[in-house]
Coordinates of C-alpha atoms in Angstrom, one line a residue:
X300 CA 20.3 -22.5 -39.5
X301 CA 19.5 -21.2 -35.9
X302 CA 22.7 -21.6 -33.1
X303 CA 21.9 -24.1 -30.4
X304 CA 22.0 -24.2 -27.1
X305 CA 23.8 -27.3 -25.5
X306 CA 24.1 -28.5 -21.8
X307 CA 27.8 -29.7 -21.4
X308 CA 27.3 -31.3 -17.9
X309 CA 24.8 -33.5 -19.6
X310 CA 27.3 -35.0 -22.5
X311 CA 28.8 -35.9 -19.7
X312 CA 26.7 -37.2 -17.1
X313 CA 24.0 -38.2 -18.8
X314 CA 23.0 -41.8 -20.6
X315 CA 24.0 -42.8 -24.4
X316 CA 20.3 -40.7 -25.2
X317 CA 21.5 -37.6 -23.8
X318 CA 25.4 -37.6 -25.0
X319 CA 24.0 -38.1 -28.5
X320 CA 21.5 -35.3 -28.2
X321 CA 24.7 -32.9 -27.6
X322 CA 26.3 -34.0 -29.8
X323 CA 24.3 -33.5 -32.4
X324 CA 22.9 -30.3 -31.2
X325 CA 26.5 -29.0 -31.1
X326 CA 27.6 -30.9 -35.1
X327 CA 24.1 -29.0 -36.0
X328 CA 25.0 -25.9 -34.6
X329 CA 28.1 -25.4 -36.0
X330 CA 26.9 -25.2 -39.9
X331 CA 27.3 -22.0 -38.3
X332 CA 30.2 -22.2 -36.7
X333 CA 28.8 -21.1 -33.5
X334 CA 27.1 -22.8 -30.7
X335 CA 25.6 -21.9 -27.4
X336 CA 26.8 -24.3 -24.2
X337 CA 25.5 -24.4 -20.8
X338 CA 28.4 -24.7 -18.0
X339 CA 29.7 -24.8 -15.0
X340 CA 32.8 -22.5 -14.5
X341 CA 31.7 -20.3 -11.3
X342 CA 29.7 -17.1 -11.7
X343 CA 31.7 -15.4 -9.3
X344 CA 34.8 -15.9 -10.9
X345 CA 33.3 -14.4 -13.9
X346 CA 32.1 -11.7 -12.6
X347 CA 35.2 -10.8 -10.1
X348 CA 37.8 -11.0 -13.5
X349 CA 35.1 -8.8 -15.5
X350 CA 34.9 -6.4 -12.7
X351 CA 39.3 -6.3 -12.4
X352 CA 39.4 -6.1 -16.4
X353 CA 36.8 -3.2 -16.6
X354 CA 39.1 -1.3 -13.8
X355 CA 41.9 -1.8 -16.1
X356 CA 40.5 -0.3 -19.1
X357 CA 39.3 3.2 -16.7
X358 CA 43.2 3.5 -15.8
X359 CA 45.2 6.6 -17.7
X360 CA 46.3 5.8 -21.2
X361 CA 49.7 6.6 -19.7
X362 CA 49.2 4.0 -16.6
X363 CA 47.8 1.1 -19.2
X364 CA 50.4 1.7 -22.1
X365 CA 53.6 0.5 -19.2
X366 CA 52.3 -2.8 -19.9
X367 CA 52.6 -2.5 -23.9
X368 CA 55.2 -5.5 -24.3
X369 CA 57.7 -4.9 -27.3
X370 CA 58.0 -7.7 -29.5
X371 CA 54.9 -10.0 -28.1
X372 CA 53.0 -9.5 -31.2
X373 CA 49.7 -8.7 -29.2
X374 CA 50.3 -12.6 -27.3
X375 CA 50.8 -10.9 -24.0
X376 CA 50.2 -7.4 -22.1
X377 CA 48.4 -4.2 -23.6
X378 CA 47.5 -3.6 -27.0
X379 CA 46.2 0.3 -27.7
X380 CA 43.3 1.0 -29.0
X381 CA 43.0 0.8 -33.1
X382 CA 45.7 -1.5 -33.5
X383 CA 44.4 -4.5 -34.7
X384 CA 43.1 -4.5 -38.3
X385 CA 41.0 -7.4 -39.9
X386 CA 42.5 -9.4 -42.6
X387 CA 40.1 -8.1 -44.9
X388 CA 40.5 -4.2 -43.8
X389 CA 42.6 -0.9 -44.2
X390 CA 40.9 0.5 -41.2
X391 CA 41.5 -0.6 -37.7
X392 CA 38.7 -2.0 -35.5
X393 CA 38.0 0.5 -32.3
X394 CA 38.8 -1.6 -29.7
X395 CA 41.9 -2.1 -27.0
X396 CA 43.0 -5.1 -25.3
X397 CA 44.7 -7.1 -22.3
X398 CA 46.4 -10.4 -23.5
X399 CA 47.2 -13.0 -21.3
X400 CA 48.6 -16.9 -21.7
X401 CA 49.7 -19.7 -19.0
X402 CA 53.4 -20.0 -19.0
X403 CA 55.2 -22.7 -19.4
X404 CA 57.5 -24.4 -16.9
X405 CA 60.9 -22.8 -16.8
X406 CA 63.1 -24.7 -19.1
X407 CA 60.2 -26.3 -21.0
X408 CA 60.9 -26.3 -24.5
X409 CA 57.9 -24.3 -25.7
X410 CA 59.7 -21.7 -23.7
X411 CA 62.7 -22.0 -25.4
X412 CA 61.2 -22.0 -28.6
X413 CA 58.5 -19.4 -28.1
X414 CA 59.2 -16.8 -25.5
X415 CA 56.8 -14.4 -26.7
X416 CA 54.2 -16.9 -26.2
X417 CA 55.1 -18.4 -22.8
X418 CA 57.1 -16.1 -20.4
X419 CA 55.3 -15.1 -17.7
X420 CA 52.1 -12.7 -18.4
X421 CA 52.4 -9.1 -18.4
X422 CA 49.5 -8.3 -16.5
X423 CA 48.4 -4.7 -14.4
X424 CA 49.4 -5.6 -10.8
X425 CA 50.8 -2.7 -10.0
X426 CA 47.6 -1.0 -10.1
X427 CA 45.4 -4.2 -9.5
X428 CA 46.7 -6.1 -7.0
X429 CA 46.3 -9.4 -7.4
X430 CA 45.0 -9.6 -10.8
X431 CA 47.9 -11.9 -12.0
X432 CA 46.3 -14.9 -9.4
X433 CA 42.9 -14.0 -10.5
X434 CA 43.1 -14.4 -14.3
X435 CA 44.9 -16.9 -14.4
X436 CA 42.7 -18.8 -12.6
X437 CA 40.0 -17.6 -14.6
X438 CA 42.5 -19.0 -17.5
X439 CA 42.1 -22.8 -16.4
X440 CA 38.5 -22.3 -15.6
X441 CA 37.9 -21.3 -19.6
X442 CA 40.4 -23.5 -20.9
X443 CA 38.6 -26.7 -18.7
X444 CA 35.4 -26.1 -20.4
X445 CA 36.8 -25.7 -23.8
X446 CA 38.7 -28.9 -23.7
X447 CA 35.7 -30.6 -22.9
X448 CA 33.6 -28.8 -25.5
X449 CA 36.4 -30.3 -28.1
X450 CA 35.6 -33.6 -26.3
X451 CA 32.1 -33.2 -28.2
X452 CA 33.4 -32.4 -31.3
X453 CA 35.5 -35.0 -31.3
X454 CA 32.4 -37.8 -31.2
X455 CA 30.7 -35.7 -33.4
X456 CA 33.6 -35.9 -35.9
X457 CA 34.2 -39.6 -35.3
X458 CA 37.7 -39.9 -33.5
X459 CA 38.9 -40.3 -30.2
X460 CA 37.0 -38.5 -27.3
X461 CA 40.6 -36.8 -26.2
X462 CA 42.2 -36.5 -29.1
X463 CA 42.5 -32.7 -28.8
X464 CA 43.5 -33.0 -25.3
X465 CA 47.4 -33.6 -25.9
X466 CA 47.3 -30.3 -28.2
X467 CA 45.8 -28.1 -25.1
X468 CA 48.5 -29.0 -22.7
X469 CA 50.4 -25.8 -22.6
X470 CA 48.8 -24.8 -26.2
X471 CA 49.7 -21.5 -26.9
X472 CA 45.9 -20.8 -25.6
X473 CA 44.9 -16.7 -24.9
X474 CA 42.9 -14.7 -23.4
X475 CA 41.6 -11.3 -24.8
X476 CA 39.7 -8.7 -22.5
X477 CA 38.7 -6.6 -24.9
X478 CA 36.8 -2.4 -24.6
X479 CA 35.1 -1.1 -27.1
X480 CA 34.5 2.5 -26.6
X481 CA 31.2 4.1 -27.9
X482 CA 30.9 4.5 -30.9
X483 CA 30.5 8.6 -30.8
X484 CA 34.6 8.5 -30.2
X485 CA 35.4 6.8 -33.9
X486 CA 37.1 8.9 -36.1
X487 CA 35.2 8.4 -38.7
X488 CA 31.9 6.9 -40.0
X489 CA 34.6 4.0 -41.7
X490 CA 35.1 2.7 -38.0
X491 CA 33.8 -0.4 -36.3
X492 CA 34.4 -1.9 -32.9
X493 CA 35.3 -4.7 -35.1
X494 CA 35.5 -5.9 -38.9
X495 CA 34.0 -9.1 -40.5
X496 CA 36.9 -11.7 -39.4
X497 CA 37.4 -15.5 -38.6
X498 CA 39.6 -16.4 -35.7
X499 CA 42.6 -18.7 -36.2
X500 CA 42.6 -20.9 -33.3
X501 CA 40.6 -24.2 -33.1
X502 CA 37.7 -22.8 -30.3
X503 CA 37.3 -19.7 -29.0
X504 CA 35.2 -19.3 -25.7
X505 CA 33.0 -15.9 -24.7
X506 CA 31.6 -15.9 -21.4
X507 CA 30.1 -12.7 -20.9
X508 CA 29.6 -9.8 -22.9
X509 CA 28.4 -6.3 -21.2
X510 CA 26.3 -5.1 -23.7
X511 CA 25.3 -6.5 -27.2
X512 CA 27.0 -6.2 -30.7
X513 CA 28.3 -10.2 -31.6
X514 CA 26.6 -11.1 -34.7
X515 CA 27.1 -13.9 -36.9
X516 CA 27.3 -14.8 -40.9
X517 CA 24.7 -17.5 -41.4
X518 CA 23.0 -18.4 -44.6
X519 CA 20.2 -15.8 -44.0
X520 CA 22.6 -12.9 -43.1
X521 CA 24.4 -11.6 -40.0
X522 CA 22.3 -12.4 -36.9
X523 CA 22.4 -11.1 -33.1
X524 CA 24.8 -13.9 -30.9
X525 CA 22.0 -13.8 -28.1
X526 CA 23.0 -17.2 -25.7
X527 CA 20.8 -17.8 -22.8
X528 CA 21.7 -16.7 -19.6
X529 CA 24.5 -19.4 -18.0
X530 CA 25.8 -20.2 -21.4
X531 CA 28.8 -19.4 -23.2
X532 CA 29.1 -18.3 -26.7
X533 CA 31.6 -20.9 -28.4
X534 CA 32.9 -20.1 -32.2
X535 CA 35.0 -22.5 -34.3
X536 CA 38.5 -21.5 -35.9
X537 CA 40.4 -21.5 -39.0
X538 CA 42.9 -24.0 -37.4
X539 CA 39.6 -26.4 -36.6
X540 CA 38.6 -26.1 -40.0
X541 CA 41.9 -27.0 -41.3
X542 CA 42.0 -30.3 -39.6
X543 CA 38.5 -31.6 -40.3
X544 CA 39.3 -30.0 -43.8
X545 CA 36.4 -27.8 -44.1
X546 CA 33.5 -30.3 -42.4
X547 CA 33.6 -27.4 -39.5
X548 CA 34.0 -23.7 -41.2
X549 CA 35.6 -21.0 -38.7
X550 CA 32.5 -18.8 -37.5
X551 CA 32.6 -15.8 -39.3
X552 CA 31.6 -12.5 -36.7
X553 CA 32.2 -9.1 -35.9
X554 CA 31.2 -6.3 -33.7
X555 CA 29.0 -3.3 -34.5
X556 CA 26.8 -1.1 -32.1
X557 CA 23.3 -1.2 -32.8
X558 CA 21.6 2.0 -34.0
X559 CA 21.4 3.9 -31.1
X560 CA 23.5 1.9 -28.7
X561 CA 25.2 3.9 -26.7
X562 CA 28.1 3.0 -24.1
X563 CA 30.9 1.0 -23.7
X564 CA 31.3 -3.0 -24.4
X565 CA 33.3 -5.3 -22.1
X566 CA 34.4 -8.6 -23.2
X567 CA 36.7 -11.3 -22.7
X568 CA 37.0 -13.9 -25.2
X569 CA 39.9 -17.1 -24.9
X570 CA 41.4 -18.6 -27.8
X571 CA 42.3 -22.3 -27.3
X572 CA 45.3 -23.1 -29.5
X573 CA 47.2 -26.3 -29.9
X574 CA 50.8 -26.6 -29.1
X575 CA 52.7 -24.5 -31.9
X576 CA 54.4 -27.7 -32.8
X577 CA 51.0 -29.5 -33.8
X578 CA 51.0 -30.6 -37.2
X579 CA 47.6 -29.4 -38.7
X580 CA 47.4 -31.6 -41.3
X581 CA 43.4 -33.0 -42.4
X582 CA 41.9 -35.8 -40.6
X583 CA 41.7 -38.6 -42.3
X584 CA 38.1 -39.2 -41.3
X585 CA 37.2 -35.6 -42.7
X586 CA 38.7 -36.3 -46.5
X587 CA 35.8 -37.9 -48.5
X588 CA 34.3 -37.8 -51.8
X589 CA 32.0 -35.3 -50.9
X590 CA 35.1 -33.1 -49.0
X591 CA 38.3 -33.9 -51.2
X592 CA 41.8 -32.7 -49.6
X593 CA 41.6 -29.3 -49.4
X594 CA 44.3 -27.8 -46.9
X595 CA 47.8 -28.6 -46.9
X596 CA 50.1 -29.4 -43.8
X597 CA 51.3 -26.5 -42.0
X598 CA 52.8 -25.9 -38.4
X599 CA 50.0 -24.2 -35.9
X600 CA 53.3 -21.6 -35.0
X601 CA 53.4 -20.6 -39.0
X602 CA 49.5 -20.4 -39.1
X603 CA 49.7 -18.4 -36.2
X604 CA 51.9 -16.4 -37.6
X605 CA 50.5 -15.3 -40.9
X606 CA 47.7 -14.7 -39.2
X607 CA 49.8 -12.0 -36.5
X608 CA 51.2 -10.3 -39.5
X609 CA 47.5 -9.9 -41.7
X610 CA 46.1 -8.4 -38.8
X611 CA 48.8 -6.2 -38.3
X612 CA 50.2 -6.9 -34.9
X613 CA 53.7 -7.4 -35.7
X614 CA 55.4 -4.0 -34.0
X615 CA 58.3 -4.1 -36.8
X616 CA 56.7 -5.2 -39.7
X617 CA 52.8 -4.6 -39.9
X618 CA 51.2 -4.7 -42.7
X619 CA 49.7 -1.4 -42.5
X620 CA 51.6 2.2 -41.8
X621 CA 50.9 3.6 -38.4
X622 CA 50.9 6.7 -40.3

């Protein structure tokens, strides 16, 4: 199965004719669990947060690490490079990151319950000036055109156009600017710029990537993610295959430098989450003969959370020994 390429703007615009040819470009897609859309969040505000993130990453390690956040589990502010470990590694993926989230109101009760998801982002103004205004704004750019990508999979999966739309006001949604350094600096020939892993979330979005590496499990091996130029790269989750109890399977990627390919990769990926109070329990529509209950209830916080812990971003617990 090839991934598609889907125009958003016409699920939306367009006659019954053309909001069923999305939608079943996008249900065909995702066999994969990936899918190519056409949108229309502004160039320019692309390529002005690329440029700001890219900046970030050049600073000194002793400039970027004052915004490591203690405690925020990798949900806000810096993460050092070869931190994170896939699920299904030992050795950490060579890559550092800037996390960012929208907070919630003062007083909210998300914010009560989850600080280190929804107090206000850590972000690099002191040496980017700012940057705070900027991706943030970028934030509610992605996170429009993810909710209505949802809106797709919703009619594709035979339930309300909005239903995801209550579990995306003030989800506990991310954003990831990610650097992987060439390759030539790994430690080892064991290294990756990042292992074989599912996300956990329901979608996550890619906008831009500065030089290739995305590839993708399908049914006749790992394959380049290549979109056209305009489109986005969307993958499905773990928590999006729990509700439609395995119908849609989280997109199974990683990141590896071609033979050859030199330089440094800029990327910024955004995980849409639901509220960490949603219940993910199975959709009814989704439970069949052919796809008997196969996931049982759980909270999207404690998925979340098990998740946080196997790819060791807990500071006082991880899974694996710093040393």
């Amino acid at each position: 199965m090839d991934i598609l390429d889907v125009d958003l703007v016409a699920f939306e615009r367009g006659g019954r004719t053309e909001r069923a040819a999305v939608v079943d470009g996008v249900m065909q897609s995702l066999a994969t669990g990936f899918v190519y859309v056409a949108h229309d969040l502004a160039e320019g505000l692309i390529d002005e947060a690329y440029g700001q993130l890219q900046a970030f990453f050049t600073l000194p390690k002793e400039r970027k690490d004052r915004y490591i956040v203690a405690g925020a589990h990798g949900q806000t502010g810096y993460t050092p490079m070869m931190t994170e470990t896939a699920a299904i590694s030992d050795i950490p993926d060579l890559k550092e990151m800037l996390n960012w989230g929208e907070p919630a109101p003062p007083g909210h009760p998300l914010r009560q319950r989850y600080p280190h998801r929804y107090g206000p982002p850590v972000l690099p103004e002191d040496d980017l000036p700012g940057v705070t205004d900027l991706l943030l704004r970028f934030h509610a750019g992605v996170i429009d055109v993810q909710r209505r990508v949802l809106r797709v999979i919703a009619v594709g999966l035979g339930i309300h156009e909005e239903f995801f739309d209550a579990m995306l006001e003030y989800g506990a949604t991310l954003n990831r600017a990610l650097h992987y350094p060439p390759m030539d600096t790994a430690p080892d020939d064991g290294f990756m710029w990042a292992v074989e892993h599912g996300d956990i979330n329901l979608i996550t979005m890619l906008p831009r990537a500065s030089a290739p590496g995305l590839q993708v499990r399908t049914d006749r091996g790992w394959v380049d993610a290549v979109p056209p130029d305009g489109s986005a790269i969307i993958n499905t989750g773990m928590m999006l295959e729990h509700l439609t109890n395995g119908v849609i399977g989280a997109g199974i990627h990683r990141v590896v430098a071609a033979e050859g390919q030199s330089g440094d990769r800029y990327s910024v990926v955004q995980f849409a989450h639901p509220t960490p109070w949603t219940i993910l329990s199975p959709l009814p529509t989704c439970v069949t003969d052919e796809h008997p209950l196969r996931f049982p209830t759980i909270t999207s916080a404690d998925a979340l959370d098990k998740v946080i812990w196997e790819i060791n971003l807990v500071e006082d617990g991880r899974r694996l020994d710093d040393g």
